[in-house]
Coordinates of C-alpha atoms (C1' of nucleotides) in Angstrom, one line a residue:
Chain T
M23 CA 11.0 -26.9 79.3
K24 CA 12.4 -23.4 78.9
P25 CA 10.4 -21.1 76.6
Q26 CA 11.7 -20.6 73.1
K27 CA 12.8 -17.1 72.4
T28 CA 10.4 -15.4 70.2
R29 CA 11.6 -14.1 66.8
V30 CA 9.4 -12.2 64.3
R31 CA 10.1 -10.4 61.1
F32 CA 8.7 -7.6 59.0
A33 CA 9.4 -8.4 55.4
P34 CA 8.3 -5.6 53.1
S35 CA 9.2 -5.4 49.4
P36 CA 10.8 -2.1 48.5
T37 CA 8.3 -1.3 45.7
G38 CA 6.9 1.8 47.0
L39 CA 6.2 3.8 50.1
L40 CA 5.4 2.2 53.5
H41 CA 1.6 2.5 53.9
V42 CA -0.6 2.3 56.9
G43 CA -1.4 -1.4 56.5
N44 CA 2.2 -2.4 56.4
A45 CA 3.1 0.0 59.2
R46 CA 0.6 -1.7 61.4
T47 CA 1.9 -5.1 60.5
A48 CA 5.4 -3.9 61.4
L49 CA 4.1 -2.4 64.7
Y50 CA 2.3 -5.5 65.7
N51 CA 5.5 -7.4 65.0
W52 CA 7.5 -5.0 66.9
L53 CA 5.2 -4.9 70.0
F54 CA 4.9 -8.6 70.0
A55 CA 8.7 -9.0 70.1
R56 CA 9.2 -6.4 72.8
H57 CA 6.3 -7.7 74.8
T58 CA 7.7 -11.1 74.8
G59 CA 11.3 -10.1 75.1
G60 CA 12.0 -11.6 71.7
Q61 CA 13.7 -10.1 68.5
F62 CA 12.3 -8.1 65.6
L63 CA 14.0 -8.6 62.3
L64 CA 13.8 -6.6 59.1
R65 CA 14.1 -8.5 55.8
I66 CA 13.8 -6.9 52.5
E67 CA 11.8 -8.9 49.9
D68 CA 13.5 -7.7 46.7
T69 CA 13.3 -10.8 44.5
D70 CA 11.1 -8.7 42.1
L71 CA 14.1 -6.8 40.9
D72 CA 12.2 -4.9 38.2
R73 CA 9.9 -3.3 40.8
S74 CA 12.4 -3.0 43.7
E75 CA 14.3 0.1 44.3
A76 CA 17.1 1.2 46.6
K77 CA 15.4 4.5 47.3
H78 CA 12.4 2.8 48.5
E79 CA 14.3 0.6 50.8
A80 CA 16.0 3.7 52.3
Q81 CA 12.7 5.4 52.7
L82 CA 11.3 2.3 54.3
M83 CA 13.9 2.1 56.9
E84 CA 13.6 5.8 57.6
D85 CA 9.9 5.4 58.1
L86 CA 10.2 2.5 60.5
R87 CA 12.8 4.5 62.5
W88 CA 10.5 7.5 62.6
L89 CA 7.8 5.3 64.0
G90 CA 10.3 4.1 66.7
L91 CA 10.3 0.6 65.4
E92 CA 14.0 -0.3 65.7
W93 CA 15.0 -3.8 64.4
D94 CA 17.5 -6.2 66.1
E95 CA 18.6 -7.8 62.9
G96 CA 18.5 -6.6 59.3
P97 CA 20.0 -4.2 56.9
G98 CA 22.1 -1.6 58.6
V99 CA 22.4 -3.7 61.7
E100 CA 23.2 -7.1 60.3
G101 CA 23.3 -10.2 62.5
P102 CA 23.9 -13.9 62.6
H103 CA 21.5 -14.7 59.6
A104 CA 22.8 -12.2 57.2
P105 CA 22.2 -11.2 54.4
Y106 CA 18.9 -9.9 55.0
R107 CA 18.0 -8.9 51.4
Q108 CA 16.6 -11.7 49.4
S109 CA 18.3 -10.6 46.3
E110 CA 21.5 -11.5 48.1
R111 CA 20.3 -14.9 49.1
L112 CA 19.7 -16.5 45.8
G113 CA 22.5 -19.1 46.3
I114 CA 20.8 -20.3 49.5
Y115 CA 17.5 -20.8 47.7
R116 CA 19.2 -22.7 44.9
E117 CA 20.9 -25.0 47.3
H118 CA 17.7 -25.8 49.0
T119 CA 15.9 -26.6 45.7
E120 CA 18.6 -29.0 44.9
R121 CA 17.8 -30.8 48.2
L122 CA 14.1 -30.9 47.6
L123 CA 14.6 -32.3 44.1
A124 CA 17.1 -35.0 45.2
A125 CA 14.6 -36.0 48.0
R126 CA 11.9 -36.0 45.4
K127 CA 9.8 -33.7 47.6
A128 CA 9.8 -31.5 44.6
Y129 CA 9.8 -32.3 40.8
R130 CA 10.5 -30.6 37.5
C131 CA 7.5 -29.5 35.7
F132 CA 7.7 -29.2 31.9
C133 CA 4.2 -28.1 31.2
S134 CA 3.9 -25.0 29.0
N135 CA 1.7 -22.1 29.9
E136 CA -0.9 -23.0 27.3
E137 CA -1.3 -26.5 28.7
L138 CA -1.6 -25.1 32.3
E139 CA -4.3 -22.6 31.1
A140 CA -6.3 -25.3 29.3
E141 CA -6.2 -27.4 32.5
R142 CA -7.4 -24.5 34.6
A143 CA -10.3 -23.7 32.1
R144 CA -11.3 -27.4 32.3
A145 CA -11.4 -27.4 36.1
A146 CA -13.5 -24.3 36.2
A147 CA -15.9 -25.6 33.7
E148 CA -16.3 -28.7 35.9
H149 CA -16.6 -26.7 39.0
R150 CA -13.5 -28.3 40.5
P151 CA -10.7 -26.4 42.4
Q152 CA -8.3 -25.2 39.8
V153 CA -5.3 -27.1 40.9
Y154 CA -2.4 -28.5 38.8
S155 CA -3.2 -32.0 37.6
G156 CA 0.3 -33.2 38.6
R157 CA 1.0 -34.5 35.2
C158 CA 4.7 -34.0 35.6
R159 CA 4.7 -35.5 39.0
A160 CA 4.7 -39.0 37.6
L161 CA 7.8 -38.3 35.5
S162 CA 10.6 -40.7 36.3
A163 CA 13.7 -39.4 37.8
E164 CA 15.7 -40.5 34.5
E165 CA 13.3 -38.8 32.2
S166 CA 13.1 -35.7 34.2
A167 CA 16.9 -35.3 34.4
E168 CA 17.3 -36.2 30.7
R169 CA 14.9 -33.6 29.4
A170 CA 16.4 -31.0 31.8
A171 CA 19.9 -31.9 30.4
L172 CA 18.5 -31.5 26.9
G173 CA 17.7 -28.0 27.7
E174 CA 14.1 -28.2 27.9
P175 CA 12.8 -25.4 30.2
F176 CA 11.1 -26.4 33.4
A177 CA 9.7 -24.9 36.6
V178 CA 10.2 -26.6 40.0
R179 CA 7.0 -27.7 41.9
L180 CA 6.5 -28.9 45.3
R181 CA 4.7 -32.2 45.8
I182 CA 1.7 -31.3 48.1
P183 CA 1.4 -34.2 50.7
D184 CA -1.7 -36.3 50.8
H185 CA -2.9 -35.2 54.2
P186 CA -4.8 -31.9 55.2
L187 CA -2.6 -28.9 55.7
R188 CA -3.3 -27.4 59.1
F189 CA -1.6 -24.6 61.1
H190 CA -2.4 -22.5 64.1
D191 CA -3.3 -18.9 63.8
M192 CA -3.2 -16.8 66.8
V193 CA -5.9 -14.5 65.5
R194 CA -8.0 -17.0 63.7
G195 CA -7.5 -20.3 65.6
E196 CA -6.9 -23.6 63.9
V197 CA -7.1 -23.3 60.1
E198 CA -7.2 -26.4 57.8
F199 CA -7.0 -26.7 54.0
A200 CA -7.9 -30.0 52.3
Q201 CA -4.9 -31.2 50.3
E202 CA -7.0 -31.6 47.0
T203 CA -7.8 -27.8 47.1
V204 CA -4.2 -26.7 47.0
S205 CA -2.2 -27.0 43.9
D206 CA 1.5 -28.2 43.7
P207 CA 3.0 -24.9 44.0
I208 CA 5.8 -23.6 41.7
L209 CA 8.8 -23.0 43.7
V210 CA 11.3 -21.9 41.0
R211 CA 10.2 -20.4 37.7
S212 CA 11.4 -21.6 34.5
S213 CA 13.7 -18.5 34.4
G214 CA 15.4 -19.8 37.5
V215 CA 14.1 -17.3 39.8
P216 CA 12.4 -18.5 42.9
V217 CA 8.9 -17.6 43.7
Y218 CA 7.8 -15.5 46.8
N219 CA 6.1 -18.1 48.8
Y220 CA 9.1 -20.3 48.6
V221 CA 11.8 -17.7 49.5
V222 CA 9.8 -16.5 52.4
T223 CA 9.4 -19.8 53.8
V224 CA 13.0 -20.7 53.4
D225 CA 14.1 -17.4 55.0
D226 CA 11.6 -17.6 57.9
A227 CA 12.8 -21.1 58.7
L228 CA 16.6 -20.3 58.4
M229 CA 16.1 -17.1 60.3
E230 CA 14.4 -19.1 63.0
I231 CA 11.2 -17.1 62.9
T232 CA 8.9 -18.4 65.6
H233 CA 5.8 -16.3 64.8
V234 CA 4.8 -15.1 61.3
I235 CA 2.7 -12.0 61.8
R236 CA 1.4 -10.5 58.4
G237 CA -1.5 -9.4 56.5
D238 CA -4.4 -11.8 55.9
D239 CA -3.9 -11.6 52.1
H240 CA -1.4 -14.4 52.8
L241 CA -3.8 -16.6 54.7
S242 CA -4.7 -18.6 51.6
N243 CA -0.9 -19.0 50.8
T244 CA -0.1 -20.4 54.2
P245 CA -1.0 -24.1 53.4
K246 CA 1.6 -24.0 50.6
Q247 CA 4.1 -22.6 53.0
V248 CA 3.3 -25.2 55.6
A249 CA 3.9 -28.0 53.0
I250 CA 7.3 -26.5 52.4
Y251 CA 8.2 -26.5 56.1
E252 CA 7.1 -30.1 56.0
A253 CA 9.1 -31.0 53.0
F254 CA 12.2 -29.7 54.6
G255 CA 11.3 -31.3 57.9
W256 CA 11.3 -27.9 59.6
K257 CA 9.2 -26.9 62.5
V258 CA 6.0 -25.0 61.4
P259 CA 5.9 -21.7 63.2
E260 CA 2.8 -19.9 64.7
F261 CA 0.9 -17.6 62.4
A262 CA -1.0 -14.5 63.0
H263 CA -2.9 -13.1 60.0
L264 CA -3.9 -9.5 60.5
S265 CA -7.2 -8.3 59.0
T266 CA -7.3 -5.7 56.3
I267 CA -7.5 -2.0 56.9
L268 CA -10.4 -0.6 54.9
G269 CA -11.4 3.0 53.7
S270 CA -14.6 4.6 54.9
D271 CA -16.3 3.0 51.8
R272 CA -15.3 -0.4 53.2
E273 CA -13.0 -1.0 50.4
R274 CA -9.3 -2.1 51.0
L275 CA -7.5 1.2 51.9
S276 CA -5.3 2.4 49.1
K277 CA -4.1 5.6 47.4
R278 CA -7.5 6.1 46.1
H279 CA -8.6 7.1 49.7
G280 CA -6.0 9.9 49.9
A281 CA -2.8 10.1 51.8
T282 CA -2.0 6.6 53.3
S283 CA 1.7 6.5 53.3
I284 CA 3.8 6.9 56.5
A285 CA 5.9 9.6 54.7
S286 CA 2.7 11.6 54.0
F287 CA 1.5 11.5 57.5
R288 CA 4.9 12.8 58.7
E289 CA 4.7 15.5 56.1
M290 CA 1.4 16.6 57.3
G291 CA 2.5 16.9 60.9
I292 CA 1.1 13.9 62.4
L293 CA 3.3 13.0 65.4
P294 CA 4.7 9.5 65.3
E295 CA 3.4 8.7 68.8
A296 CA -0.1 9.6 67.6
L297 CA 0.2 7.4 64.6
V298 CA 1.6 4.4 66.6
N299 CA -1.2 4.9 69.2
Y300 CA -3.8 5.0 66.4
L301 CA -2.5 2.0 64.6
A302 CA -2.3 0.0 67.6
L303 CA -6.0 0.7 68.3
L304 CA -6.9 -0.3 64.8
G305 CA -7.5 -4.0 65.4
W306 CA -6.6 -4.3 68.9
G307 CA -8.1 -3.3 72.3
A308 CA -6.5 -3.4 75.7
E309 CA -8.0 -5.6 78.3
G310 CA -10.7 -3.7 80.1
G311 CA -11.3 -1.5 77.2
T312 CA -11.5 1.8 78.8
R313 CA -8.2 3.3 77.8
E314 CA -7.4 4.8 74.5
T315 CA -4.1 6.6 74.8
F316 CA -1.0 4.6 75.2
T317 CA 2.7 5.5 75.0
Q318 CA 4.9 3.0 73.1
D319 CA 6.1 1.7 76.4
E320 CA 2.5 1.3 77.6
L321 CA 1.7 -0.4 74.4
T322 CA 4.5 -2.9 74.7
R323 CA 3.4 -3.8 78.3
E324 CA -0.3 -4.2 77.3
F325 CA -0.1 -5.7 73.8
K326 CA -1.2 -9.2 73.4
L327 CA -1.5 -10.8 69.9
E328 CA -4.3 -13.0 71.2
R329 CA -6.3 -9.9 71.6
V330 CA -6.0 -8.8 68.0
T331 CA -9.4 -8.7 66.2
A332 CA -10.0 -10.9 63.2
S333 CA -12.5 -8.5 61.4
P334 CA -11.4 -5.7 59.2
A335 CA -11.2 -2.2 60.6
V336 CA -12.1 1.1 58.9
F337 CA -9.5 3.8 58.9
D338 CA -10.9 6.9 60.6
W339 CA -9.2 10.3 60.2
A340 CA -11.2 11.9 63.0
K341 CA -9.9 9.6 65.6
L342 CA -6.3 9.9 64.3
H343 CA -6.7 13.6 64.5
W344 CA -8.1 13.4 68.0
L345 CA -5.0 11.4 69.0
N346 CA -2.7 13.8 67.3
R347 CA -4.4 16.8 69.1
H348 CA -3.8 14.8 72.3
Y349 CA -0.1 14.3 71.6
L350 CA 0.4 17.8 70.2
K351 CA -0.7 19.2 73.7
Q352 CA 1.7 16.8 75.4
A353 CA 4.7 17.7 73.2
E354 CA 7.6 19.8 74.3
P355 CA 7.1 23.3 72.9
A356 CA 10.7 23.3 71.5
R357 CA 10.1 20.2 69.6
L358 CA 6.9 21.6 68.0
A359 CA 8.7 24.8 67.2
E360 CA 11.4 22.8 65.5
L361 CA 8.9 20.8 63.4
A362 CA 6.5 23.7 62.7
W363 CA 9.5 25.8 61.3
A364 CA 9.6 23.7 58.2
Y365 CA 5.9 24.6 57.4
F366 CA 6.5 28.3 57.9
E367 CA 9.5 28.2 55.9
Q368 CA 7.8 26.6 53.1
A369 CA 5.1 29.4 53.3
G370 CA 7.8 32.0 53.1
R371 CA 7.1 33.3 56.5
L372 CA 10.4 32.3 58.3
R373 CA 13.9 32.0 57.2
R374 CA 15.9 28.8 57.9
Q375 CA 18.9 30.5 59.5
D376 CA 16.7 32.3 62.0
K377 CA 16.1 29.0 63.6
A378 CA 19.5 29.6 65.4
S379 CA 17.9 32.5 67.1
A380 CA 16.7 31.8 70.7
E381 CA 14.5 34.8 70.4
M382 CA 12.8 33.6 67.3
L383 CA 12.4 30.1 68.7
A384 CA 10.8 31.5 71.8
W385 CA 8.4 33.5 69.6
M386 CA 7.6 30.5 67.6
E387 CA 6.8 28.6 70.7
S388 CA 4.4 31.2 71.9
L389 CA 2.7 31.4 68.4
I390 CA 2.2 27.7 68.5
A391 CA 0.6 27.8 71.8
V392 CA -1.9 30.3 70.4
F393 CA -3.2 27.9 67.7
L394 CA -2.5 24.6 69.3
P395 CA -6.0 24.0 70.7
S396 CA -7.6 24.0 67.2
L397 CA -4.8 22.0 65.5
D398 CA -5.4 18.6 63.9
Q399 CA -1.9 18.5 62.1
L400 CA 1.0 20.8 62.4
N401 CA 1.0 21.7 58.7
Q402 CA -2.3 23.6 59.3
L403 CA -0.4 26.1 61.3
P404 CA 0.7 28.6 58.6
E405 CA -2.8 29.0 57.4
K406 CA -4.3 29.4 60.8
A407 CA -1.6 31.9 61.7
A408 CA -1.6 33.8 58.3
F409 CA -3.3 36.9 59.7
I410 CA -0.3 37.4 62.0
F411 CA 2.0 37.6 59.0
Q412 CA -0.2 39.3 56.5
F413 CA -3.0 41.7 57.5
D414 CA -5.5 42.8 54.8
P415 CA -7.9 45.5 56.1
E416 CA -9.6 45.5 52.8
A417 CA -10.6 41.9 52.7
A418 CA -11.7 42.2 56.4
R419 CA -14.2 44.9 55.6
A420 CA -15.4 43.1 52.4
D421 CA -16.5 40.2 54.6
E422 CA -20.3 40.2 55.0
E423 CA -20.4 39.2 58.7
N424 CA -17.7 41.6 59.5
A425 CA -19.4 44.5 57.6
M426 CA -22.5 43.8 59.8
V427 CA -20.5 44.2 63.0
L428 CA -18.7 47.2 61.7
G429 CA -22.0 48.8 60.6
S430 CA -23.4 49.1 64.1
A431 CA -23.4 52.7 65.7
T432 CA -21.2 51.6 68.5
S433 CA -18.5 49.9 66.6
E434 CA -17.2 53.2 65.2
K435 CA -17.0 54.7 68.6
V436 CA -15.3 51.7 70.1
L437 CA -12.7 51.7 67.3
A438 CA -12.0 55.4 67.7
A439 CA -11.6 54.9 71.5
F440 CA -9.3 52.0 70.9
A441 CA -7.3 53.8 68.2
S442 CA -6.6 56.7 70.4
R443 CA -5.3 54.6 73.2
V444 CA -3.1 52.4 70.9
G445 CA -1.8 55.5 69.4
G446 CA -0.6 56.8 72.7
A447 CA 0.9 53.5 73.8
A448 CA 4.4 53.3 75.1
S449 CA 6.9 52.2 72.5
G450 CA 7.5 48.9 74.4
G451 CA 4.3 47.5 72.9
V452 CA 0.9 46.6 74.3
T453 CA 0.6 44.1 77.0
P454 CA -2.5 42.0 77.7
E455 CA -3.0 43.7 81.0
Q456 CA -3.0 47.1 79.3
F457 CA -5.4 45.8 76.7
K458 CA -7.7 44.6 79.2
A459 CA -7.7 47.8 81.1
W460 CA -8.4 49.7 77.9
M461 CA -11.3 47.5 77.0
N462 CA -12.9 48.1 80.4
E463 CA -12.4 51.8 79.9
I464 CA -13.9 51.8 76.4
K465 CA -16.8 49.7 77.8
A466 CA -17.5 52.3 80.3
E467 CA -17.1 55.2 77.9
T468 CA -19.2 53.8 75.1
G469 CA -21.6 51.5 76.8
A470 CA -20.7 48.8 74.4
K471 CA -20.2 45.3 75.8
G472 CA -19.6 41.7 74.9
K473 CA -19.5 41.2 71.2
D474 CA -20.4 44.7 70.4
L475 CA -17.2 45.7 72.3
F476 CA -14.8 43.0 71.2
H477 CA -15.8 42.1 67.7
P478 CA -14.9 45.5 66.0
V479 CA -11.5 45.6 67.8
R480 CA -11.0 41.9 66.8
I481 CA -11.6 42.6 63.2
A482 CA -9.5 45.6 63.2
L483 CA -6.7 43.6 64.7
T484 CA -7.0 40.2 62.9
G485 CA -9.4 40.7 60.1
A486 CA -11.9 38.2 61.5
H487 CA -14.6 38.4 64.2
S488 CA -13.4 35.0 65.7
G489 CA -10.1 33.7 66.6
P490 CA -7.8 32.8 69.5
E491 CA -8.1 34.6 72.9
F492 CA -6.4 38.1 73.1
D493 CA -4.3 37.3 76.2
K494 CA -2.2 34.9 74.2
L495 CA -2.5 36.6 70.8
I496 CA -1.4 40.1 71.8
P497 CA 2.1 39.2 73.0
V498 CA 2.7 37.2 69.8
I499 CA 1.7 40.1 67.6
E500 CA 3.6 42.7 69.6
T501 CA 6.9 40.7 69.9
G502 CA 6.5 39.5 66.3
S503 CA 6.5 43.2 65.1
K504 CA 9.9 43.7 66.7
L505 CA 11.5 40.7 65.0
D506 CA 13.4 40.7 61.8
L507 CA 11.2 38.5 59.6
P508 CA 11.0 38.0 55.8
A509 CA 7.9 40.3 56.0
H510 CA 7.3 42.8 58.8
V511 CA 4.7 41.7 61.3
L512 CA 2.4 44.7 61.9
S513 CA 2.0 45.7 65.5
L514 CA -1.3 46.5 67.1
R515 CA -0.9 50.1 66.5
E516 CA -0.1 49.7 62.9
R517 CA -3.0 47.3 62.4
V518 CA -5.5 49.8 63.7
E519 CA -4.0 52.8 62.0
M520 CA -4.1 50.8 58.7
F521 CA -7.6 49.6 59.3
L522 CA -9.0 52.9 60.1
R523 CA -7.4 54.5 57.0
E524 CA -9.1 52.1 54.7
Chain F
rG6 C1' -16.4 -21.7 39.6
rG7 C1' -13.2 -23.7 43.9
rC8 C1' -11.1 -22.8 48.7
rG9 C1' -10.5 -19.8 53.0
rC10 C1' -11.4 -15.5 56.3
rC11 C1' -14.8 -12.1 58.3
rA12 C1' -19.9 -10.1 60.1
rG13 C1' -21.9 -5.7 67.0
rG14 C1' -24.3 1.9 67.0
rG15 C1' -21.5 6.3 61.7
rU16 C1' -16.2 4.5 63.4
rG17 C1' -12.4 1.7 66.6
rU18 C1' -13.0 -1.4 70.4
rA19 C1' -14.9 -3.9 75.8
rA20 C1' -18.1 -7.6 77.6
rC21 C1' -13.6 -13.4 82.6
rU22 C1' -14.0 -20.1 80.4
rG23 C1' -22.5 -18.7 77.8
rG24 C1' -26.1 -15.3 82.5
rU25 C1' -24.6 -7.3 82.1
rU26 C1' -30.0 -2.0 81.6
rA27 C1' -24.4 -4.5 75.7
rA28 C1' -19.3 -0.8 78.4
rC29 C1' -15.6 2.9 76.7
rA30 C1' -13.5 6.2 73.0
rC31 C1' -13.9 9.1 68.4
rG32 C1' -17.6 11.6 65.7
rC33 C1' -22.5 13.8 66.2
rC34 C1' -26.2 16.9 69.3
rG35 C1' -27.1 20.1 73.6
rC36 C1' -25.6 22.9 78.1
rC37 C1' -21.8 25.4 80.9
rC38 C1' -17.5 28.5 80.5
rU39 C1' -16.4 32.6 76.9
rC40 C1' -16.1 38.8 73.0
rU41 C1' -15.7 34.9 69.2
rC42 C1' -13.5 30.2 67.3
rA43 C1' -11.3 26.3 69.6
rA44 C1' -9.9 23.9 74.1
rG45 C1' -12.0 22.3 78.7
rG46 C1' -16.2 20.5 81.9
rC47 C1' -21.1 18.3 82.0
rG48 C1' -25.1 15.7 79.7
rG49 C1' -27.8 13.3 75.5
rA50 C1' -29.0 10.5 71.1
rG51 C1' -27.3 6.3 68.6
rA52 C1' -26.3 -1.1 68.4
rG53 C1' -29.9 -5.7 71.4
rU54 C1' -24.8 -7.9 68.5
rU55 C1' -26.4 -9.7 59.5
rC56 C1' -30.4 -13.4 58.9
rG57 C1' -32.5 -18.5 59.8
rG58 C1' -32.1 -22.9 62.5
rG59 C1' -29.9 -25.9 66.5
rU60 C1' -27.4 -26.9 71.5
rU61 C1' -28.8 -24.9 76.4
rC62 C1' -32.7 -23.3 82.0
rG63 C1' -30.2 -19.1 79.4
rA64 C1' -26.6 -17.2 73.9
rU65 C1' -22.9 -11.4 71.2
rC66 C1' -20.1 -15.7 72.8
rC67 C1' -20.9 -22.8 71.0
rC68 C1' -22.6 -25.8 66.2
rC69 C1' -25.0 -25.8 61.2
rG70 C1' -26.9 -23.2 57.1
rA71 C1' -28.0 -18.7 54.2
rU72 C1' -26.6 -13.9 52.8
rG73 C1' -23.0 -10.1 52.2
rG74 C1' -17.9 -8.3 52.2
rC75 C1' -12.9 -9.4 51.5
rG76 C1' -8.7 -12.5 50.2
rC77 C1' -6.4 -16.6 47.6
rU78 C1' -7.1 -19.5 43.4
rA79 C1' -0.3 -16.9 38.8
rC80 C1' 6.0 -19.3 36.3
rC81 C1' 2.8 -11.5 41.2
rA82 C1' 4.3 -10.0 46.0

RNA sequence: GGCGCCAGGGUGUAACUGGUUAACACGCCGCCCUCUCAAGGCGGAGAGUUCGGGUUCGAUCCCCGAUGGCGCUACCA
């Protein structure tokens, strides 16, 4: 028997931003499809027209593409099972409902809301499962048709079979629900709008989905869906219910925990490869378990659904940051310069049009290299680099620790010696080699060494007694001072002069 | 209330079909490097696998129960 081609889908509703939980579901679907050589579809669940918005759909697709999760069928790509938007498939559902009704697998339910509520209350009081009594199940075909024809409002319910509903879950194993604990589910509301559990099942079947990979909040809905497959005589697919992602307080991760949308991660300057790697690790571990960093290709090769954990995982910013730092260091400087530009632009440090200048871009690359080792997210860059663009001697002196350094006897001598050298520097700017030579001279001249030697100079140049190494920093400052920027970047010489004038 | 899922260091995971001093990574702490902050290198602490039974020569792993967390229980998705 030749193996069936796997087909999976990611089916979000466009009611808001794509967040980590859903993104991880999408990723696992995508990885599974790619690993097995199958297909990954995107389907938009927009039956809830009040909450669905076109802009969310567009954002969703953009976010998926940013993560590198291209779909083989779906909006924008189309395919043999189009349309891929549920709002455009209403006719299909209606047709299928007719079939079920005709086959008496489903029936019209004329019960009112009040009646149903009373029924539930009674069941709760008697400690029984709150399932529908099935009162309208017994209605004859004639009576049912007659009341419908008379205009009496009705919903359509599925007849739950009288055998246990079981299915296989690749994460949880065999799962079984006793039939008496599952209520005859509503398929179509009295308004005529079909219900989520119903349309999902119809679509999954018609789109020939072989593996339904989704969040475990759907686990308890699955027996109903299995019953729908059975009612139509369709093959029940494999399921894989992914555990929830929790916040550090072990509560379901939500906006309450801060930024959790994919869009916000991108805005912060988290690289997509870092996020993909992190999300993959959240609920899955490679065989052997000694590797943590995986490219998307490596994940595709290693990812096995059977290895996904059933227990919920806590989202950890520290580890995401660690991975982001890792990928930031791997990234092409030109790419980082391009990405970082937006943040500096926002901070008013750079102009958009200057991106066209190779000189500017090169300078940006060297600037990023200076701060890269201490960067969690790219958007931290303008703040870390602020002292390059804006030098404030007064504030530097005001700092308590700085004042202590500057108060020492040698610091004055050191600064004077340094100032005289910078003052006489060639117009080309100070080079790191020159700087090093000067510091050696000053060391010999004043007897100051180590912190006593470097800290006063560092404060006079950067405003702080700690910061990046001078070798990398000096070229950035000197080159920057010659560029045409929104605000002039002070050269070493200008900094020292200004500092001593204060 | 009913039904279902889950349960290992602070966190994410590894541990072949039951046999390991319970491994790796993040984080934390320390040391080295260094003018400093990072980065990097080296090392350390931190769980005996929720609890109670059972099966077994032997359970993190299999079974039962309890407890806790979560989900579903809608004419929400």
